mmCIF file of C-alpha atoms and ligand atoms in Angstrom:
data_model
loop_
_atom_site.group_PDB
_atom_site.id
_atom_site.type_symbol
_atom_site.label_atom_id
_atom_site.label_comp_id
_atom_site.label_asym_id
_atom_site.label_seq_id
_atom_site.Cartn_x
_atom_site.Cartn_y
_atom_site.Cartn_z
ATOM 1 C CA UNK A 26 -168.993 -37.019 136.064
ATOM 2 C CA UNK A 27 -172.433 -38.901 137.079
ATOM 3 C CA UNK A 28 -171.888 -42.311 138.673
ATOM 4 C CA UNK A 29 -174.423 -45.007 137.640
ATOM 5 C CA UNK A 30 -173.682 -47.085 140.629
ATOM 6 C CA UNK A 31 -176.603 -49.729 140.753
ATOM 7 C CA UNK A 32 -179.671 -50.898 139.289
ATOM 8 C CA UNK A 33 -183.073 -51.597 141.009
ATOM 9 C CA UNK A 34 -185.789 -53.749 139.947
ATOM 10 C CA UNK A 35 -189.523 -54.226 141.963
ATOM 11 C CA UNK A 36 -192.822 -55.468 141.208
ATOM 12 C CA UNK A 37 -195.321 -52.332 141.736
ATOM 13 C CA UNK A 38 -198.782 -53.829 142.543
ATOM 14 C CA UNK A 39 -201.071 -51.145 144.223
ATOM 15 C CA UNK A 40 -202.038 -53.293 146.894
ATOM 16 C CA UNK A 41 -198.800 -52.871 147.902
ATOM 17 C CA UNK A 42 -199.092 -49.724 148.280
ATOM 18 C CA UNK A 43 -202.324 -49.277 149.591
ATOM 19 C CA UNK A 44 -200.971 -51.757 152.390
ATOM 20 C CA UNK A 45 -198.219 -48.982 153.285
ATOM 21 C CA UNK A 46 -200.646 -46.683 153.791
ATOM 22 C CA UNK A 47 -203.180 -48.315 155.774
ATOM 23 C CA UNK A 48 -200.767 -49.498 158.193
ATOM 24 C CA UNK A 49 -200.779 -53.013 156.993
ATOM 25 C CA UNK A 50 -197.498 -53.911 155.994
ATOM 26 C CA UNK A 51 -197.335 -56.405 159.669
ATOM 27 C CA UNK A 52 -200.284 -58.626 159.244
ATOM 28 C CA UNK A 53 -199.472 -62.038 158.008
ATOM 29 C CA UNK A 54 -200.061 -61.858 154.366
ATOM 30 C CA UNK A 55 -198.281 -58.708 153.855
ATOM 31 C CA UNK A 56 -195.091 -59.511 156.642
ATOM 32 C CA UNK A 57 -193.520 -61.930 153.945
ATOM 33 C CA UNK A 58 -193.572 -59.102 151.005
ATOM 34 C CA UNK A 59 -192.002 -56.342 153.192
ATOM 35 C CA UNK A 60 -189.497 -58.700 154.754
ATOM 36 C CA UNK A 61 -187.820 -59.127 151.360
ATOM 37 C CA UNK A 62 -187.879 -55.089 150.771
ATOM 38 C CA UNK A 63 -185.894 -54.903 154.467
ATOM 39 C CA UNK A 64 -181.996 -55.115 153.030
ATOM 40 C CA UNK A 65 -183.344 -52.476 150.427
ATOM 41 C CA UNK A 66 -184.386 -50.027 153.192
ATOM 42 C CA UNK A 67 -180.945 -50.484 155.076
ATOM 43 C CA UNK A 68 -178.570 -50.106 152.003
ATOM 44 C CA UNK A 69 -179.984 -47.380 150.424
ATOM 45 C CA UNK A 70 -179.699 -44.881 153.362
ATOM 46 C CA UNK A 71 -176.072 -46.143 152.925
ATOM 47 C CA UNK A 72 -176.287 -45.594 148.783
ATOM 48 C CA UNK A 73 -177.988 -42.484 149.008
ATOM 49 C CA UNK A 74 -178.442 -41.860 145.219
ATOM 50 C CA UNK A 75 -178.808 -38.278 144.638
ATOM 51 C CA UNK A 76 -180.813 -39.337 141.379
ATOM 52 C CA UNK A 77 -183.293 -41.968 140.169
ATOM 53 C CA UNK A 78 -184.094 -43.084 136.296
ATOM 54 C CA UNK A 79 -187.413 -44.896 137.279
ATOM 55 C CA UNK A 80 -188.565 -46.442 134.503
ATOM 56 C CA UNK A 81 -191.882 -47.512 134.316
ATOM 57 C CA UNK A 82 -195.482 -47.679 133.311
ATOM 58 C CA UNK A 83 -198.224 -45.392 133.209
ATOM 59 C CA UNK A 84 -201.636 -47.618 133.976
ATOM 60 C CA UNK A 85 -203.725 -45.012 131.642
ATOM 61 C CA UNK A 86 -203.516 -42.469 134.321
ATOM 62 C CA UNK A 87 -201.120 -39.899 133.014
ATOM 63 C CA UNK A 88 -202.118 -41.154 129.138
ATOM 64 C CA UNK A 89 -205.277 -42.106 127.925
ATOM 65 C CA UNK A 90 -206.302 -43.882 124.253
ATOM 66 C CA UNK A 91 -205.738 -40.456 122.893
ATOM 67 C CA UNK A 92 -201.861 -39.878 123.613
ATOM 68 C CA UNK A 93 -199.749 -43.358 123.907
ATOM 69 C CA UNK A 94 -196.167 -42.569 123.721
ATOM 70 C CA UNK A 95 -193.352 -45.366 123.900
ATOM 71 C CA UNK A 96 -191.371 -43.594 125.436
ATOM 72 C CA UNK A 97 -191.942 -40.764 127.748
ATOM 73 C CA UNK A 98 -189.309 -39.110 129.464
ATOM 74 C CA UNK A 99 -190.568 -37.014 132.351
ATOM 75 C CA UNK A 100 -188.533 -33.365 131.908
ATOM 76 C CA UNK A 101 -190.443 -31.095 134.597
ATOM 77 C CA UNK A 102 -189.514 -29.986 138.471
ATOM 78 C CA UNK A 103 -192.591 -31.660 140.227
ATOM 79 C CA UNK A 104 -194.813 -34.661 139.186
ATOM 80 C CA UNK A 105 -197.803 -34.375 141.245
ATOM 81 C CA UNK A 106 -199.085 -37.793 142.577
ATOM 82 C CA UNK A 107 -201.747 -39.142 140.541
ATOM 83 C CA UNK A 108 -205.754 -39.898 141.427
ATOM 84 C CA UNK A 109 -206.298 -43.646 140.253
ATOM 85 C CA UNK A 110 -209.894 -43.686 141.424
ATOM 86 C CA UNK A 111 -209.478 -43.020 145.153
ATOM 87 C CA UNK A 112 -207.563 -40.000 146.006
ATOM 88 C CA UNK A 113 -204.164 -39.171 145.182
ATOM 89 C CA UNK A 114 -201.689 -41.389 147.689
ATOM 90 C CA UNK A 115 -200.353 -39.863 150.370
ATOM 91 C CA UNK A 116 -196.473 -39.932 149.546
ATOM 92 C CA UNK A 117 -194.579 -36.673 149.129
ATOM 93 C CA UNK A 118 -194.902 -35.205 145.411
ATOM 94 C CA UNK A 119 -191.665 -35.895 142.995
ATOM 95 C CA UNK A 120 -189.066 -33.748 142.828
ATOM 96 C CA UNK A 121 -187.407 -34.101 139.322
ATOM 97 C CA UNK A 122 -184.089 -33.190 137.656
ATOM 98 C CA UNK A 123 -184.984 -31.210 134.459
ATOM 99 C CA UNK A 124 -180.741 -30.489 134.105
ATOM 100 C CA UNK A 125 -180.174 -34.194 134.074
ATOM 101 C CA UNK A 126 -183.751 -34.862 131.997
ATOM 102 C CA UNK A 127 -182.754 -32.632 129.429
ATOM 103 C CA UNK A 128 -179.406 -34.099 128.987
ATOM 104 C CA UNK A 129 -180.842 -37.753 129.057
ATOM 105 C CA UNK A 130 -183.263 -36.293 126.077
ATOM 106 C CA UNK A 131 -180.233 -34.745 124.693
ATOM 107 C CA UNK A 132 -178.240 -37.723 124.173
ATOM 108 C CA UNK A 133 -180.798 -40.253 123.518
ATOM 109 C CA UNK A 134 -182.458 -38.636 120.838
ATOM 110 C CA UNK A 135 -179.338 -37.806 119.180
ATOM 111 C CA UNK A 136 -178.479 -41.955 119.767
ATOM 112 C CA UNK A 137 -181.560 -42.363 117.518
ATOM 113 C CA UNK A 138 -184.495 -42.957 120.452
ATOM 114 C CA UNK A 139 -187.374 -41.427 120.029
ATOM 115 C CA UNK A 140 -188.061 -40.209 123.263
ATOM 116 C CA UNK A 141 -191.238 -38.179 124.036
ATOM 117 C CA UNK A 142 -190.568 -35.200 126.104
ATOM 118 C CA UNK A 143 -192.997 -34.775 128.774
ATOM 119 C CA UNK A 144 -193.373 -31.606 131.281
ATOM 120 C CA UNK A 145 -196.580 -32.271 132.923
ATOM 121 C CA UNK A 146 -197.687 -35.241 134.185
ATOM 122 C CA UNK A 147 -198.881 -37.364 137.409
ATOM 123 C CA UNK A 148 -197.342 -40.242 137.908
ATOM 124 C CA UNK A 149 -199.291 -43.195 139.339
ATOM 125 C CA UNK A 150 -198.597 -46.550 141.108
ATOM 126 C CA UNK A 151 -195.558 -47.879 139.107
ATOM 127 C CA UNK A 152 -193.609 -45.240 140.373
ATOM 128 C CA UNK A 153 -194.601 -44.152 143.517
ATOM 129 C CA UNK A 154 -194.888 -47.931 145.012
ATOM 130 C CA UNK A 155 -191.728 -48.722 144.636
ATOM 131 C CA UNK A 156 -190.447 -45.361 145.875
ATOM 132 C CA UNK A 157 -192.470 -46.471 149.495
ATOM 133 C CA UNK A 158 -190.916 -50.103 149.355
ATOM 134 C CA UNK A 159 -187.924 -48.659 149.459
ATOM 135 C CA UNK A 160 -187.706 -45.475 151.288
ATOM 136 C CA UNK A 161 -190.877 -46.200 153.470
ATOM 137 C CA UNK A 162 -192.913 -43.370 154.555
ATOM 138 C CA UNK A 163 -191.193 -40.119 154.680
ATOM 139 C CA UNK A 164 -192.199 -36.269 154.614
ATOM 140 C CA UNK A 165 -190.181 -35.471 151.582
ATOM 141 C CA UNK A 166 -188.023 -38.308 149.304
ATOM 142 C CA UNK A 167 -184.580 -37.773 149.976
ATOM 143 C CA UNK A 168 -183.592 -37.991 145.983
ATOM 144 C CA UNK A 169 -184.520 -36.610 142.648
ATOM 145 C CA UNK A 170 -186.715 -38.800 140.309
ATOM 146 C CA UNK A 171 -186.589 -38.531 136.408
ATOM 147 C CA UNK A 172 -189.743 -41.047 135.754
ATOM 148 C CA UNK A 173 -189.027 -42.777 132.368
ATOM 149 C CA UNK A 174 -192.704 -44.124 131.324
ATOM 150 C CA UNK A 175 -192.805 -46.825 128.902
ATOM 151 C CA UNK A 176 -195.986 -48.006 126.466
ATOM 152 C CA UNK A 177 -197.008 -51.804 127.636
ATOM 153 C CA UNK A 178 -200.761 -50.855 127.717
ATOM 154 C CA UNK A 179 -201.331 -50.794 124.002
ATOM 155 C CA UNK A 180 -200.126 -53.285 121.578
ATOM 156 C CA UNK A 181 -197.786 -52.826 120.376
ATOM 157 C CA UNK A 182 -194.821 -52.525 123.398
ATOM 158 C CA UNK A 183 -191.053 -51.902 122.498
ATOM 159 C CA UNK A 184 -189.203 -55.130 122.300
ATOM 160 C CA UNK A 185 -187.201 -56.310 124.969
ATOM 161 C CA UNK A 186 -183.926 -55.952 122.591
ATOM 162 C CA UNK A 187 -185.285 -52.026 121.948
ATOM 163 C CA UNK A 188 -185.413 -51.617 125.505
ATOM 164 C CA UNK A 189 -182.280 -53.568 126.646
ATOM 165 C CA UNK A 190 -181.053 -51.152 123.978
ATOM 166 C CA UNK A 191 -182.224 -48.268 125.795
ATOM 167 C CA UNK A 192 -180.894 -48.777 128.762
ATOM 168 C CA UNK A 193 -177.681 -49.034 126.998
ATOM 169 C CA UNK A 194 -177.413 -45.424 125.772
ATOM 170 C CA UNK A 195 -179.089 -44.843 128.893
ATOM 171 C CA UNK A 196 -175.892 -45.670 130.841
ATOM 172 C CA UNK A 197 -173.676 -43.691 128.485
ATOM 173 C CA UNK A 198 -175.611 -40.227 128.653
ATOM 174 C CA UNK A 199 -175.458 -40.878 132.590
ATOM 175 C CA UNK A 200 -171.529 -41.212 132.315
ATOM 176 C CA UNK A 201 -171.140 -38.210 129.910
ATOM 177 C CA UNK A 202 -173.338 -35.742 131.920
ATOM 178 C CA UNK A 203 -170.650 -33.483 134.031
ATOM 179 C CA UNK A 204 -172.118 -32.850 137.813
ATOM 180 C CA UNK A 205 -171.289 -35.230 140.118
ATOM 181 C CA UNK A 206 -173.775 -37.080 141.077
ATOM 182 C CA UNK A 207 -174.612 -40.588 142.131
ATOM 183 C CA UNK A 208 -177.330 -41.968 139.757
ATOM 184 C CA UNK A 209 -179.373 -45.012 140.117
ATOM 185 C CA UNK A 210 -181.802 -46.667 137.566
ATOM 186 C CA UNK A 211 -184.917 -48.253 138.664
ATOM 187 C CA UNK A 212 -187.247 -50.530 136.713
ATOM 188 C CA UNK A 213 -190.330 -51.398 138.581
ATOM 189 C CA UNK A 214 -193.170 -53.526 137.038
ATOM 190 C CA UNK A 215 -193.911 -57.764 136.550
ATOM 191 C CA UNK A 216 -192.977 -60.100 136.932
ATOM 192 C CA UNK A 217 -195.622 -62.892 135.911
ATOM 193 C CA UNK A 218 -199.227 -61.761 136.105
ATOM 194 C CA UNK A 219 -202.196 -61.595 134.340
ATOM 195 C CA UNK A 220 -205.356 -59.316 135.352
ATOM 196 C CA UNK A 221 -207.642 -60.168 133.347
ATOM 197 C CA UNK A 222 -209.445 -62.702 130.960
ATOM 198 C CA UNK A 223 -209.812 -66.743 130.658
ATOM 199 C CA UNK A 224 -206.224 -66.671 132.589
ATOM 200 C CA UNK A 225 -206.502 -64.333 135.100
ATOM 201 C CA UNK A 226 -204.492 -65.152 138.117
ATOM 202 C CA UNK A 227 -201.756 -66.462 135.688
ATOM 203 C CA UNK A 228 -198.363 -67.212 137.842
ATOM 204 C CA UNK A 229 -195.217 -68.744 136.384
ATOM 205 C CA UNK A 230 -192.316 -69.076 138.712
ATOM 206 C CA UNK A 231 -190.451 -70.906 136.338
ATOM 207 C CA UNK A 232 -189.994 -68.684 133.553
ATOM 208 C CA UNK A 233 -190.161 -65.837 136.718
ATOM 209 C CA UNK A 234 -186.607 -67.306 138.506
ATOM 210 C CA UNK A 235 -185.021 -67.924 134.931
ATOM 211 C CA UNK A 236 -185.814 -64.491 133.667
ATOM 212 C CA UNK A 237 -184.010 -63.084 137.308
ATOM 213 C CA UNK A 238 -181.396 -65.583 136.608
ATOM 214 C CA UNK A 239 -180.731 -64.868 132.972
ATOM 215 C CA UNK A 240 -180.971 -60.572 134.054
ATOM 216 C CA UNK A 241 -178.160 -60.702 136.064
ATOM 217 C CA UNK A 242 -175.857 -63.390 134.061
ATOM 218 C CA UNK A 243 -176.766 -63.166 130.589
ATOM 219 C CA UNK A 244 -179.265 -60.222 129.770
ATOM 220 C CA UNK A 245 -178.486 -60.610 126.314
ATOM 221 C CA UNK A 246 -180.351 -63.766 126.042
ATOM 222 C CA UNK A 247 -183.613 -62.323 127.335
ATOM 223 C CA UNK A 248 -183.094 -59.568 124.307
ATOM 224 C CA UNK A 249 -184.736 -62.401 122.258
ATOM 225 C CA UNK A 250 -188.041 -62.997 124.097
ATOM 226 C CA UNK A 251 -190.896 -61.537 122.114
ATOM 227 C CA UNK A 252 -194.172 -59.938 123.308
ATOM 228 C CA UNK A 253 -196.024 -62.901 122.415
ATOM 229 C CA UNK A 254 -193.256 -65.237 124.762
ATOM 230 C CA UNK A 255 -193.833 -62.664 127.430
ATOM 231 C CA UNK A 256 -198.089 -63.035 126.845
ATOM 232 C CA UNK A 257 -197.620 -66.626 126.770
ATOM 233 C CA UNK A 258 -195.333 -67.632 129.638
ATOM 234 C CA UNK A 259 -195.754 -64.505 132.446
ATOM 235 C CA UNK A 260 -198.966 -63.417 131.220
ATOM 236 C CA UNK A 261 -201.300 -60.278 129.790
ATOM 237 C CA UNK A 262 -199.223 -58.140 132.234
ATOM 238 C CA UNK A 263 -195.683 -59.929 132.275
ATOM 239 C CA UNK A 264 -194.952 -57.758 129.403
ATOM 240 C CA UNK A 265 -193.919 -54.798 132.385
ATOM 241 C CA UNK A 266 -190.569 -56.934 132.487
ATOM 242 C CA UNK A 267 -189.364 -55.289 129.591
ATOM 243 C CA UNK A 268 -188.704 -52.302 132.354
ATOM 244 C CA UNK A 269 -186.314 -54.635 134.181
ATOM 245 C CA UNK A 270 -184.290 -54.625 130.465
ATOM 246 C CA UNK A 271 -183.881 -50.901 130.933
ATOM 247 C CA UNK A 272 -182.831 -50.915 134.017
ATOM 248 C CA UNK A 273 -180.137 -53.881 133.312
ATOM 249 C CA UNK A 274 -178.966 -52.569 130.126
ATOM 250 C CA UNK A 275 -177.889 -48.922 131.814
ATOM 251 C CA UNK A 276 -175.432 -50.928 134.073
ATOM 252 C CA UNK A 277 -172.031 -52.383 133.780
ATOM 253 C CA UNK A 278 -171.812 -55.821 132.145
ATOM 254 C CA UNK A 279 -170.959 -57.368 135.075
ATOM 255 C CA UNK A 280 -172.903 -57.162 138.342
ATOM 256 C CA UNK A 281 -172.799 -58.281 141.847
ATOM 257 C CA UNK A 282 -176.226 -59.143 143.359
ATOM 258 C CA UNK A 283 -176.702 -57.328 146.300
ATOM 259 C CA UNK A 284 -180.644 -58.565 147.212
ATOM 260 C CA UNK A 285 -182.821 -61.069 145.331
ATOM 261 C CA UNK A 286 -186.231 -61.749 146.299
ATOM 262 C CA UNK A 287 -189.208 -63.542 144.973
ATOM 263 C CA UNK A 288 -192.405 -63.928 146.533
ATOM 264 C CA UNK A 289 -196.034 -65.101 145.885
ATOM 265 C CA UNK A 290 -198.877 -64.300 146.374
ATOM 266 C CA UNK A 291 -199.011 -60.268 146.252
ATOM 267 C CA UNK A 292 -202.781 -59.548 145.040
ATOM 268 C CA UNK A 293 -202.201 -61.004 141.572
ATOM 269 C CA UNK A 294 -198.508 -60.753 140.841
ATOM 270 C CA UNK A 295 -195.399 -63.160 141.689
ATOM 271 C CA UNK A 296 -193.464 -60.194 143.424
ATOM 272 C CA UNK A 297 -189.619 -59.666 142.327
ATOM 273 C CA UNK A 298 -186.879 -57.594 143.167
ATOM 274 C CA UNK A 299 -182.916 -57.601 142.858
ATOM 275 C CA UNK A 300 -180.515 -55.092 143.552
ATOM 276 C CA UNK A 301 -177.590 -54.937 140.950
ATOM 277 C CA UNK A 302 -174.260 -52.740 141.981
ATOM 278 C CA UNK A 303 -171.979 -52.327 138.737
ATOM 279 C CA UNK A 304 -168.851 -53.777 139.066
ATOM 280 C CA UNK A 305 -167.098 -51.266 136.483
ATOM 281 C CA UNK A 306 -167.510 -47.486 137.550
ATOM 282 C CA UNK A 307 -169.510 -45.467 134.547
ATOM 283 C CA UNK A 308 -172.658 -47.774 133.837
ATOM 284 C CA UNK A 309 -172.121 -49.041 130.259
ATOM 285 C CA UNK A 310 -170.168 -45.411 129.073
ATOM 286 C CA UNK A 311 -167.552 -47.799 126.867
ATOM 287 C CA UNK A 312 -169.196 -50.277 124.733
HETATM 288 C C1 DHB B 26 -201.577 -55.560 140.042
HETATM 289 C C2 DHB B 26 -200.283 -55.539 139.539
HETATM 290 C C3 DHB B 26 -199.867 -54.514 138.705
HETATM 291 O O1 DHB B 26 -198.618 -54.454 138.141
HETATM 292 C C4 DHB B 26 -200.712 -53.482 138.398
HETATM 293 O O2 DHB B 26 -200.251 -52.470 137.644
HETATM 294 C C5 DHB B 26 -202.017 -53.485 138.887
HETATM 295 C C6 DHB B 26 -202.439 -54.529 139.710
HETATM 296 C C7 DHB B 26 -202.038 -56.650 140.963
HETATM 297 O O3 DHB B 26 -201.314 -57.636 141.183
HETATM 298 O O4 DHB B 26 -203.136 -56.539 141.499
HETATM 299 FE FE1 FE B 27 -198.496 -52.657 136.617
#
């Protein structure tokens, strides 16, 4: 059987990434970011998951006004890396796991989630960021990638409970598939900031270090917030925490923190990231 072993959450700003790539990652406002991302680099060449669930969200790259799905769960071989104005990024292209997609779609949709299927499409910063804050710069990513995108462009997003929810039946259609493989979920997005209007800029490190508290002790509690709490208190673009839900919700209910890290200022966004290891083997496969 599949082993759901840990959980990974990052912020994804592009800067970030555009830091990597540029060679920047030493000077003195970037050292502080990529110091916290340091245990992450060690441990996972220990981990080595064979397969990441990286849920995320498209930035109207992949999806445009005329397609918006809530849920889109990426089913093809390759996703080719994504043009967001200047040039694709130059990471390796993402391998995928259709085998492991198709099972995920399998047992999800049956659990009553209405997942999109998706076989083409380029995947932009949320997902490849995070894959060069943790593996660093590489010729070819050592792991398989199933990218889970998820709708927090247009109003309205999934709730936090829908997505806590997810992640959930997530974890049991990773302990019923049959190879096996170790399997990691990833959500990547927040935490507070705000990128446009009167309040652009917004950072609250307060509801920021409860939310990372209340993840790994209590996630139920943080079902509750509402997408107007999440607007109010992180910001227009706090709302991408509802990927950290998915990610917690596939796991067991118990965790052991492994890395925590919270940093700002990273262009606009109070930068997060925890690693979770599941203290019961299986993810979440008996509720
Ligand atoms: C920034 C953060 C994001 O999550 C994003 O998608 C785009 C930009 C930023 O902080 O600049
Ligand atoms: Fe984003």
């Amino acid at each position: 059987m599949a082993d759901l072993f840990a959980g990974l959450s990052t912020s994804h700003v592009p800067a970030i990434g555009a830091a990597i790539d540029l060679g920047k990652t030493r000077e003195p406002y970037w050292q502080p970011v990529f110091q916290g991302y340091e245990f992450a680099k060690r441990w996972i060449d220990e981990a080595k998951p064979d397969v990441l669930i990286l849920v995320y969200n498209d930035h109207a790259t992949a999806f445009s006004q005329e397609l918006i799905p809530t849920f889109a769960l990426g089913c093809a071989a390759q996703f080719p890396i994504a043009d967001e104005g200047w040039g694709p990024r130059p990471v390796p292209v993402v391998e995928g796991h259709p085998e492991m997609a198709a099972h995920l779609a399998q047992s999800l949709i049956l659990e009553e989630f209405d997942m999109t299927i998706v076989n083409t499409m380029d995947v932009d910063h949320g997902l490849t960021v995070p894959l060069s804050l943790v593996y660093g710069q590489r010729q070819a990513w050592p792991c398989k990638v199933i990218p889970l995108a998820v709708n927090v462009i247009q109003y309205p997003p999934p709730t936090a409970n829908r997505c806590y929810r997810l992640g959930q039946a997530i974890g049991r259609a990773v302990a019923s598939y049959p190879e096996k493989l170790r399997v990691m979920v990833w959500g990547t997005g927040g935490m507070s900031h705000q990128l446009q209007g009167p309040r652009v800029g917004l950072i609250n490190k307060a509801f920021d270090q409860r939310f990372l508290d209340l993840l790994i002790d209590d996630p139920e509690a943080l079902t509750r917030i509402t997408p107007l709490e999440f607007l109010r208190e992180s910001g227009s673009e706090g709302i991408e925490l509802v990927m950290w839900l998915i990610m917690r919700g596939a796991l067991s209910a118990k965790v052991k923190t492994l890395q925590r890290f919270y940093h700002v200022p990273a262009s606009n966004t109070a930068v997060g990231h925890l690693i979770l290891e599941c203290q019961s083997p299986g993810g979440r496969a008996v509720q």
